[in-house]
Amino acid sequence: MKVTVVGAGNVGATCADVLAYREIANEVVLLDIKEGVAEGKALDIWQKAPINLYDTRTIGSTNDYEKTAGSDVVVITSGLPRKPGMSRDDLISTNAGIVKTVTENVIKHSPEAILIIVSNPLDVMTYQAHISSKFPRTRVIGMAGILDTARYRAFLAEELNVSPKDIQAVLMGGHGDTMVPLPRYTTVGGIPVTELVDAEKLEAIIERTKFGGGELVKLMGTSAWYAPGSAAAQMVEAIVRDQRRVFPVCIKLEGEYGIDDCYLGVPVILGKNGVEKVIELDLDKDEKELLATSRKHVLEVMAVLDK
Ligand code: LMR
């Protein structure tokens, strides 16, 4: 399997590294517009192979899309990260043009690829890649749900002093402050979280999750990369190994949850064809209202893109 990661910044390089050391693909092409950066990072990852014992070939490219030809999956991480004080939506004017150009170049050389979008603002950049590629919606998906859910799970693991492995959760909606964590669907080793964490603490954890990206931007002066890069790699793994994993991903909704005009995070089955199935949960009234608010916000940013 061949995977391309476009953007050799922190997120793209982390994703390529995870793909390599976990041998998720035979070949990983890392591409960036900045002269030499992708070649350097790909070479560095390759030189780590004898130490960490993997044989995934990593190849770098300065904007030469020929090298990406025939990729099965393409991860698009290109664009600017946030600076403190910025919202993800503030990145739209710069990143939309970048994602459009990258998508057009990628699909010329890999017309059958599945596209995973990581650039922000995530839901709207997924929209951009979908309209630029004209691929079926099942092959243009955004990475946010795995990341947001991972943050939620990590905070819960810390609170309960248990392994993060045992926390199962799902989170829906846009990748922003209006995301919709679902305590009703959160379990700890099969036990409903509501039996283990009191309502006030749970609410605080949900709030921290919603602003989890911003917390890191504040600390580091730029956006996070380890968890976002690993989350994208986990999506690639589900696809190339046809694992049929159940993950929340961003996809254009076409009637699911009564929505047909918006790109939102929802649980899906992820396999060799990309999204194999969108799972529809039976949301209660409050959850539906939160999802409606999230949709409204994403639609507003989509309208900015349309203009
Ligand atoms: C994240 O959630 O870490 C990413 O969307 C990057 C960001 O700026 O928050």
mmCIF file of C-alpha atoms and ligand atoms in Angstrom:
data_model
loop_
_atom_site.group_PDB
_atom_site.id
_atom_site.type_symbol
_atom_site.label_atom_id
_atom_site.label_comp_id
_atom_site.label_asym_id
_atom_site.label_seq_id
_atom_site.Cartn_x
_atom_site.Cartn_y
_atom_site.Cartn_z
ATOM 1 C CA MET A 1 0.000 0.000 0.000
ATOM 2 C CA LYS A 2 1.176 3.510 -0.818
ATOM 3 C CA VAL A 3 0.241 6.492 1.315
ATOM 4 C CA THR A 4 1.018 10.145 0.668
ATOM 5 C CA VAL A 5 1.112 12.760 3.387
ATOM 6 C CA VAL A 6 0.944 16.296 2.042
ATOM 7 C CA GLY A 7 2.492 18.854 4.375
ATOM 8 C CA ALA A 8 5.721 17.999 6.175
ATOM 9 C CA GLY A 9 5.081 20.256 9.140
ATOM 10 C CA ASN A 10 4.670 18.873 12.640
ATOM 11 C CA VAL A 11 1.370 17.056 11.998
ATOM 12 C CA GLY A 12 2.330 15.636 8.606
ATOM 13 C CA ALA A 13 5.751 14.485 9.777
ATOM 14 C CA THR A 14 4.256 12.854 12.887
ATOM 15 C CA CYS A 15 1.672 11.079 10.744
ATOM 16 C CA ALA A 16 4.367 9.835 8.315
ATOM 17 C CA ASP A 17 6.492 8.649 11.240
ATOM 18 C CA VAL A 18 3.618 6.658 12.803
ATOM 19 C CA LEU A 19 2.719 5.177 9.410
ATOM 20 C CA ALA A 20 6.340 4.084 8.995
ATOM 21 C CA TYR A 21 7.213 2.705 12.412
ATOM 22 C CA ARG A 22 3.916 0.869 12.681
ATOM 23 C CA GLU A 23 4.413 -0.441 9.118
ATOM 24 C CA ILE A 24 0.940 0.663 8.126
ATOM 25 C CA ALA A 25 2.051 1.157 4.502
ATOM 26 C CA ASN A 26 4.899 -0.206 2.366
ATOM 27 C CA GLU A 27 5.665 3.240 1.012
ATOM 28 C CA VAL A 28 5.028 6.666 2.492
ATOM 29 C CA VAL A 29 5.591 9.787 0.385
ATOM 30 C CA LEU A 30 5.926 13.004 2.343
ATOM 31 C CA LEU A 31 5.429 16.120 0.203
ATOM 32 C CA ASP A 32 5.868 19.774 1.039
ATOM 33 C CA ILE A 33 6.191 23.003 -0.864
ATOM 34 C CA LYS A 34 9.254 24.112 1.145
ATOM 35 C CA GLU A 35 12.471 23.099 -0.620
ATOM 36 C CA GLY A 36 14.125 20.078 0.999
ATOM 37 C CA VAL A 37 11.991 19.859 4.140
ATOM 38 C CA ALA A 38 9.993 16.773 3.121
ATOM 39 C CA GLU A 39 13.107 15.050 1.739
ATOM 40 C CA GLY A 40 14.957 15.756 4.983
ATOM 41 C CA LYS A 41 12.194 14.494 7.274
ATOM 42 C CA ALA A 42 11.535 11.414 5.112
ATOM 43 C CA LEU A 43 15.252 10.616 5.159
ATOM 44 C CA ASP A 44 15.384 11.076 8.927
ATOM 45 C CA ILE A 45 12.430 8.680 9.382
ATOM 46 C CA TRP A 46 14.104 6.172 7.041
ATOM 47 C CA GLN A 47 17.352 6.375 9.023
ATOM 48 C CA LYS A 48 15.375 5.503 12.165
ATOM 49 C CA ALA A 49 14.195 2.248 10.557
ATOM 50 C CA PRO A 50 17.255 0.150 11.541
ATOM 51 C CA ILE A 51 16.880 1.366 15.141
ATOM 52 C CA ASN A 52 13.128 0.916 15.495
ATOM 53 C CA LEU A 53 13.021 -2.083 13.152
ATOM 54 C CA TYR A 54 10.588 -1.318 10.362
ATOM 55 C CA ASP A 55 10.868 -1.487 6.595
ATOM 56 C CA THR A 56 8.346 1.071 5.379
ATOM 57 C CA ARG A 57 10.102 3.101 2.693
ATOM 58 C CA THR A 58 9.750 6.850 3.284
ATOM 59 C CA ILE A 59 10.324 9.214 0.380
ATOM 60 C CA GLY A 60 10.331 13.007 0.434
ATOM 61 C CA SER A 61 9.293 15.354 -2.340
ATOM 62 C CA THR A 62 9.395 19.111 -2.830
ATOM 63 C CA ASN A 63 6.077 19.702 -4.569
ATOM 64 C CA ASP A 64 6.656 16.956 -7.168
ATOM 65 C CA TYR A 65 3.267 15.219 -7.253
ATOM 66 C CA GLU A 66 4.543 12.621 -9.770
ATOM 67 C CA LYS A 67 6.146 10.915 -6.782
ATOM 68 C CA THR A 68 2.728 10.544 -5.142
ATOM 69 C CA ALA A 69 1.224 8.750 -8.159
ATOM 70 C CA GLY A 70 -0.951 5.747 -7.421
ATOM 71 C CA SER A 71 -1.408 6.454 -3.716
ATOM 72 C CA ASP A 72 -4.161 4.451 -2.026
ATOM 73 C CA VAL A 73 -4.655 7.040 0.682
ATOM 74 C CA VAL A 74 -3.628 10.706 0.776
ATOM 75 C CA VAL A 75 -3.537 12.643 4.039
ATOM 76 C CA ILE A 76 -3.737 16.428 3.566
ATOM 77 C CA THR A 77 -2.229 18.363 6.454
ATOM 78 C CA SER A 78 -1.198 21.460 4.462
ATOM 79 C CA GLY A 79 -1.923 24.964 5.608
ATOM 80 C CA LEU A 80 -1.160 27.227 8.510
ATOM 81 C CA PRO A 81 -1.547 26.149 12.127
ATOM 82 C CA ARG A 82 -3.123 28.427 14.726
ATOM 83 C CA LYS A 83 -1.344 31.050 16.779
ATOM 84 C CA PRO A 84 -2.529 31.971 20.282
ATOM 85 C CA GLY A 85 -5.735 34.004 20.171
ATOM 86 C CA MET A 86 -6.851 32.582 16.819
ATOM 87 C CA SER A 87 -9.847 30.354 16.235
ATOM 88 C CA ARG A 88 -9.610 27.549 13.686
ATOM 89 C CA ASP A 89 -12.055 29.487 11.505
ATOM 90 C CA ASP A 90 -9.577 32.372 11.264
ATOM 91 C CA LEU A 91 -7.437 30.124 9.054
ATOM 92 C CA ILE A 92 -10.057 29.763 6.324
ATOM 93 C CA SER A 93 -8.822 32.399 3.893
ATOM 94 C CA THR A 94 -5.274 31.017 3.772
ATOM 95 C CA ASN A 95 -5.962 27.333 4.103
ATOM 96 C CA ALA A 96 -8.891 27.042 1.665
ATOM 97 C CA GLY A 97 -6.699 28.060 -1.287
ATOM 98 C CA ILE A 98 -3.933 25.709 -0.171
ATOM 99 C CA VAL A 99 -6.278 22.720 0.293
ATOM 100 C CA LYS A 100 -7.890 23.420 -3.103
ATOM 101 C CA THR A 101 -4.537 23.448 -4.938
ATOM 102 C CA VAL A 102 -3.235 20.411 -3.077
ATOM 103 C CA THR A 103 -6.422 18.420 -3.750
ATOM 104 C CA GLU A 104 -6.324 19.260 -7.466
ATOM 105 C CA ASN A 105 -2.693 18.118 -7.700
ATOM 106 C CA VAL A 106 -3.250 14.973 -5.661
ATOM 107 C CA ILE A 107 -6.234 13.695 -7.659
ATOM 108 C CA LYS A 108 -4.417 14.125 -10.983
ATOM 109 C CA HIS A 109 -1.953 11.461 -9.888
ATOM 110 C CA SER A 110 -4.099 9.333 -7.556
ATOM 111 C CA PRO A 111 -7.631 9.339 -8.960
ATOM 112 C CA GLU A 112 -8.691 6.350 -6.858
ATOM 113 C CA ALA A 113 -7.272 7.562 -3.544
ATOM 114 C CA ILE A 114 -9.155 8.048 -0.321
ATOM 115 C CA LEU A 115 -8.532 11.576 0.987
ATOM 116 C CA ILE A 116 -8.148 12.290 4.694
ATOM 117 C CA ILE A 117 -8.248 15.990 5.502
ATOM 118 C CA VAL A 118 -6.511 17.327 8.602
ATOM 119 C CA SER A 119 -6.160 21.052 7.760
ATOM 120 C CA ASN A 120 -8.261 23.587 9.650
ATOM 121 C CA PRO A 121 -10.983 24.692 9.855
ATOM 122 C CA LEU A 122 -11.478 20.943 9.534
ATOM 123 C CA ASP A 123 -15.111 20.513 8.535
ATOM 124 C CA VAL A 124 -14.939 23.258 5.935
ATOM 125 C CA MET A 125 -11.597 22.076 4.544
ATOM 126 C CA THR A 126 -13.247 18.660 4.082
ATOM 127 C CA TYR A 127 -15.966 20.489 2.142
ATOM 128 C CA GLN A 128 -13.261 22.226 0.070
ATOM 129 C CA ALA A 129 -11.510 18.934 -0.752
ATOM 130 C CA HIS A 130 -14.845 17.317 -1.600
ATOM 131 C CA ILE A 131 -15.846 20.003 -4.107
ATOM 132 C CA SER A 132 -12.327 20.195 -5.567
ATOM 133 C CA SER A 133 -11.984 16.438 -5.994
ATOM 134 C CA LYS A 134 -15.597 15.612 -6.912
ATOM 135 C CA PHE A 135 -14.895 12.219 -5.328
ATOM 136 C CA PRO A 136 -17.753 10.322 -3.695
ATOM 137 C CA ARG A 137 -18.286 11.553 -0.136
ATOM 138 C CA THR A 138 -17.149 8.190 1.227
ATOM 139 C CA ARG A 139 -13.627 8.931 -0.060
ATOM 140 C CA VAL A 140 -13.251 12.481 1.312
ATOM 141 C CA ILE A 141 -13.235 12.433 5.075
ATOM 142 C CA GLY A 142 -11.968 14.703 7.791
ATOM 143 C CA MET A 143 -9.918 13.765 10.842
ATOM 144 C CA ALA A 144 -11.169 15.363 14.033
ATOM 145 C CA GLY A 145 -13.417 12.955 15.891
ATOM 146 C CA ILE A 146 -10.637 10.529 16.769
ATOM 147 C CA LEU A 147 -8.550 13.414 18.103
ATOM 148 C CA ASP A 148 -11.341 15.050 20.086
ATOM 149 C CA THR A 149 -12.440 11.691 21.459
ATOM 150 C CA ALA A 150 -8.843 10.863 22.389
ATOM 151 C CA ARG A 151 -8.600 14.084 24.396
ATOM 152 C CA TYR A 152 -11.862 13.301 26.166
ATOM 153 C CA ARG A 153 -10.690 9.736 26.868
ATOM 154 C CA ALA A 154 -7.297 10.927 28.131
ATOM 155 C CA PHE A 155 -8.909 13.415 30.537
ATOM 156 C CA LEU A 156 -11.286 10.726 31.817
ATOM 157 C CA ALA A 157 -8.428 8.239 32.263
ATOM 158 C CA GLU A 158 -6.568 10.847 34.296
ATOM 159 C CA GLU A 159 -9.611 11.635 36.430
ATOM 160 C CA LEU A 160 -10.319 7.953 37.148
ATOM 161 C CA ASN A 161 -6.673 6.874 37.280
ATOM 162 C CA VAL A 162 -7.329 4.043 34.818
ATOM 163 C CA SER A 163 -5.829 3.021 31.491
ATOM 164 C CA PRO A 164 -6.943 5.176 28.550
ATOM 165 C CA LYS A 165 -7.275 1.865 26.671
ATOM 166 C CA ASP A 166 -10.391 1.069 28.687
ATOM 167 C CA ILE A 167 -12.249 4.268 27.904
ATOM 168 C CA GLN A 168 -14.623 4.015 24.949
ATOM 169 C CA ALA A 169 -16.396 7.122 23.755
ATOM 170 C CA VAL A 170 -17.949 8.853 20.815
ATOM 171 C CA LEU A 171 -18.096 12.526 20.033
ATOM 172 C CA MET A 172 -19.987 14.193 17.204
ATOM 173 C CA GLY A 173 -20.404 17.519 15.414
ATOM 174 C CA GLY A 174 -17.932 20.072 14.125
ATOM 175 C CA HIS A 175 -14.284 20.273 15.157
ATOM 176 C CA GLY A 176 -14.644 23.342 17.327
ATOM 177 C CA ASP A 177 -16.212 24.689 20.459
ATOM 178 C CA THR A 178 -19.620 23.373 19.365
ATOM 179 C CA MET A 179 -18.485 19.727 19.231
ATOM 180 C CA VAL A 180 -20.883 17.290 20.885
ATOM 181 C CA PRO A 181 -19.383 14.844 23.407
ATOM 182 C CA LEU A 182 -21.839 12.104 24.318
ATOM 183 C CA PRO A 183 -21.540 10.913 27.953
ATOM 184 C CA ARG A 184 -24.473 8.581 27.311
ATOM 185 C CA TYR A 185 -22.210 6.662 24.920
ATOM 186 C CA THR A 186 -19.071 6.752 27.095
ATOM 187 C CA THR A 187 -17.964 3.655 28.989
ATOM 188 C CA VAL A 188 -15.030 2.654 31.182
ATOM 189 C CA GLY A 189 -14.335 -1.040 30.734
ATOM 190 C CA GLY A 190 -18.006 -1.435 29.820
ATOM 191 C CA ILE A 191 -19.288 0.593 32.813
ATOM 192 C CA PRO A 192 -21.277 3.748 31.935
ATOM 193 C CA VAL A 193 -19.081 6.745 32.791
ATOM 194 C CA THR A 194 -22.003 8.404 34.562
ATOM 195 C CA GLU A 195 -21.718 5.711 37.265
ATOM 196 C CA LEU A 196 -18.067 6.577 37.905
ATOM 197 C CA VAL A 197 -17.734 10.340 37.465
ATOM 198 C CA ASP A 198 -20.131 12.845 39.017
ATOM 199 C CA ALA A 199 -22.054 15.198 36.737
ATOM 200 C CA GLU A 200 -20.069 18.300 37.646
ATOM 201 C CA LYS A 201 -16.668 16.685 36.983
ATOM 202 C CA LEU A 202 -17.942 15.174 33.749
ATOM 203 C CA GLU A 203 -19.168 18.559 32.585
ATOM 204 C CA ALA A 204 -15.744 20.088 33.360
ATOM 205 C CA ILE A 205 -14.037 17.337 31.342
ATOM 206 C CA ILE A 206 -16.406 17.914 28.426
ATOM 207 C CA GLU A 207 -15.671 21.643 28.504
ATOM 208 C CA ARG A 208 -11.927 21.003 28.616
ATOM 209 C CA THR A 209 -12.291 18.644 25.629
ATOM 210 C CA LYS A 210 -14.139 21.262 23.592
ATOM 211 C CA PHE A 211 -11.247 23.662 24.044
ATOM 212 C CA GLY A 212 -8.553 20.965 23.999
ATOM 213 C CA GLY A 213 -6.875 22.237 20.824
ATOM 214 C CA GLY A 214 -6.846 25.804 22.142
ATOM 215 C CA GLU A 215 -5.315 24.693 25.451
ATOM 216 C CA LEU A 216 -2.331 23.341 23.527
ATOM 217 C CA VAL A 217 -2.049 26.382 21.252
ATOM 218 C CA LYS A 218 -1.848 28.525 24.388
ATOM 219 C CA LEU A 219 0.856 26.316 25.906
ATOM 220 C CA MET A 220 3.024 25.900 22.806
ATOM 221 C CA GLY A 221 2.288 28.988 20.726
ATOM 222 C CA THR A 222 1.181 26.751 17.856
ATOM 223 C CA SER A 223 -1.203 23.873 17.175
ATOM 224 C CA ALA A 224 -0.749 20.357 18.512
ATOM 225 C CA TRP A 225 0.804 17.591 16.399
ATOM 226 C CA TYR A 226 1.419 14.274 18.207
ATOM 227 C CA ALA A 227 -2.233 13.384 18.766
ATOM 228 C CA PRO A 228 -3.482 14.883 15.465
ATOM 229 C CA GLY A 229 -0.772 13.086 13.444
ATOM 230 C CA SER A 230 -1.417 9.782 15.244
ATOM 231 C CA ALA A 231 -5.174 10.123 14.789
ATOM 232 C CA ALA A 232 -4.755 10.586 11.030
ATOM 233 C CA ALA A 233 -2.460 7.539 10.929
ATOM 234 C CA GLN A 234 -5.103 5.496 12.765
ATOM 235 C CA MET A 235 -7.627 6.371 10.064
ATOM 236 C CA VAL A 236 -5.132 5.329 7.377
ATOM 237 C CA GLU A 237 -4.578 2.031 9.178
ATOM 238 C CA ALA A 238 -8.313 1.281 9.331
ATOM 239 C CA ILE A 239 -8.524 1.848 5.569
ATOM 240 C CA VAL A 240 -5.395 0.071 4.312
ATOM 241 C CA ARG A 241 -5.955 -2.926 6.598
ATOM 242 C CA ASP A 242 -9.720 -2.914 5.952
ATOM 243 C CA GLN A 243 -10.280 -3.061 9.700
ATOM 244 C CA ARG A 244 -13.870 -1.777 9.666
ATOM 245 C CA ARG A 245 -13.151 0.264 12.781
ATOM 246 C CA VAL A 246 -15.892 2.403 14.289
ATOM 247 C CA PHE A 247 -14.635 5.969 14.502
ATOM 248 C CA PRO A 248 -16.137 9.431 14.421
ATOM 249 C CA VAL A 249 -15.024 11.158 11.192
ATOM 250 C CA CYS A 250 -16.138 14.250 9.317
ATOM 251 C CA ILE A 251 -18.217 13.494 6.221
ATOM 252 C CA LYS A 252 -20.909 15.224 4.190
ATOM 253 C CA LEU A 253 -24.213 14.154 5.660
ATOM 254 C CA GLU A 254 -26.840 13.129 3.135
ATOM 255 C CA GLY A 255 -29.964 12.730 5.196
ATOM 256 C CA GLU A 256 -28.428 11.073 8.253
ATOM 257 C CA TYR A 257 -29.510 12.758 11.488
ATOM 258 C CA GLY A 258 -32.009 14.700 9.339
ATOM 259 C CA ILE A 259 -29.130 16.754 7.865
ATOM 260 C CA ASP A 260 -28.197 16.884 4.196
ATOM 261 C CA ASP A 261 -26.271 20.085 3.703
ATOM 262 C CA CYS A 262 -23.366 19.963 6.107
ATOM 263 C CA TYR A 263 -19.999 18.331 6.836
ATOM 264 C CA LEU A 264 -19.997 17.058 10.403
ATOM 265 C CA GLY A 265 -18.340 14.456 12.584
ATOM 266 C CA VAL A 266 -20.434 11.314 12.995
ATOM 267 C CA PRO A 267 -19.594 7.703 13.870
ATOM 268 C CA VAL A 268 -18.842 5.584 10.815
ATOM 269 C CA ILE A 269 -17.401 2.217 9.878
ATOM 270 C CA LEU A 270 -14.020 2.816 8.245
ATOM 271 C CA GLY A 271 -12.661 0.194 5.856
ATOM 272 C CA LYS A 272 -11.021 -0.325 2.487
ATOM 273 C CA ASN A 273 -13.574 1.824 0.635
ATOM 274 C CA GLY A 274 -13.279 4.706 3.085
ATOM 275 C CA VAL A 275 -16.559 5.227 4.907
ATOM 276 C CA GLU A 276 -18.373 1.905 4.583
ATOM 277 C CA LYS A 277 -21.396 3.046 6.574
ATOM 278 C CA VAL A 278 -22.552 6.087 8.538
ATOM 279 C CA ILE A 279 -23.915 4.981 11.887
ATOM 280 C CA GLU A 280 -27.042 6.791 13.030
ATOM 281 C CA LEU A 281 -27.432 7.043 16.783
ATOM 282 C CA ASP A 282 -30.789 7.576 18.380
ATOM 283 C CA LEU A 283 -29.987 10.977 19.888
ATOM 284 C CA ASP A 284 -32.123 12.422 22.653
ATOM 285 C CA LYS A 285 -33.613 15.920 22.537
ATOM 286 C CA ASP A 286 -30.630 17.682 24.162
ATOM 287 C CA GLU A 287 -28.100 15.876 21.987
ATOM 288 C CA LYS A 288 -30.099 16.764 18.860
ATOM 289 C CA GLU A 289 -30.108 20.414 19.922
ATOM 290 C CA LEU A 290 -26.331 20.400 20.433
ATOM 291 C CA LEU A 291 -25.843 18.822 17.013
ATOM 292 C CA ALA A 292 -28.135 21.430 15.444
ATOM 293 C CA THR A 293 -26.039 24.214 17.007
ATOM 294 C CA SER A 294 -22.880 22.613 15.704
ATOM 295 C CA ARG A 295 -24.383 22.290 12.219
ATOM 296 C CA LYS A 296 -25.406 25.959 12.274
ATOM 297 C CA HIS A 297 -21.867 26.994 13.111
ATOM 298 C CA VAL A 298 -20.265 24.821 10.408
ATOM 299 C CA LEU A 299 -22.808 26.076 7.836
ATOM 300 C CA GLU A 300 -21.814 29.659 8.638
ATOM 301 C CA VAL A 301 -18.165 28.878 7.920
ATOM 302 C CA MET A 302 -19.114 26.916 4.783
ATOM 303 C CA ALA A 303 -20.945 30.052 3.605
ATOM 304 C CA VAL A 304 -17.701 32.030 4.035
ATOM 305 C CA LEU A 305 -15.985 29.499 1.769
ATOM 306 C CA ASP A 306 -18.789 29.732 -0.809
ATOM 307 C CA LYS A 307 -18.296 33.490 -0.991
HETATM 308 C C1 LMR B 1 -6.312 20.441 17.266
HETATM 309 O O1 LMR B 1 -7.447 20.282 17.719
HETATM 310 O O2 LMR B 1 -5.297 20.194 17.914
HETATM 311 C C2 LMR B 1 -6.146 20.941 15.868
HETATM 312 O O3 LMR B 1 -7.385 21.226 15.284
HETATM 313 C C3 LMR B 1 -5.247 22.109 15.785
HETATM 314 C C4 LMR B 1 -5.747 23.331 16.518
HETATM 315 O O4 LMR B 1 -5.311 24.432 16.135
HETATM 316 O O5 LMR B 1 -6.498 23.229 17.477
#
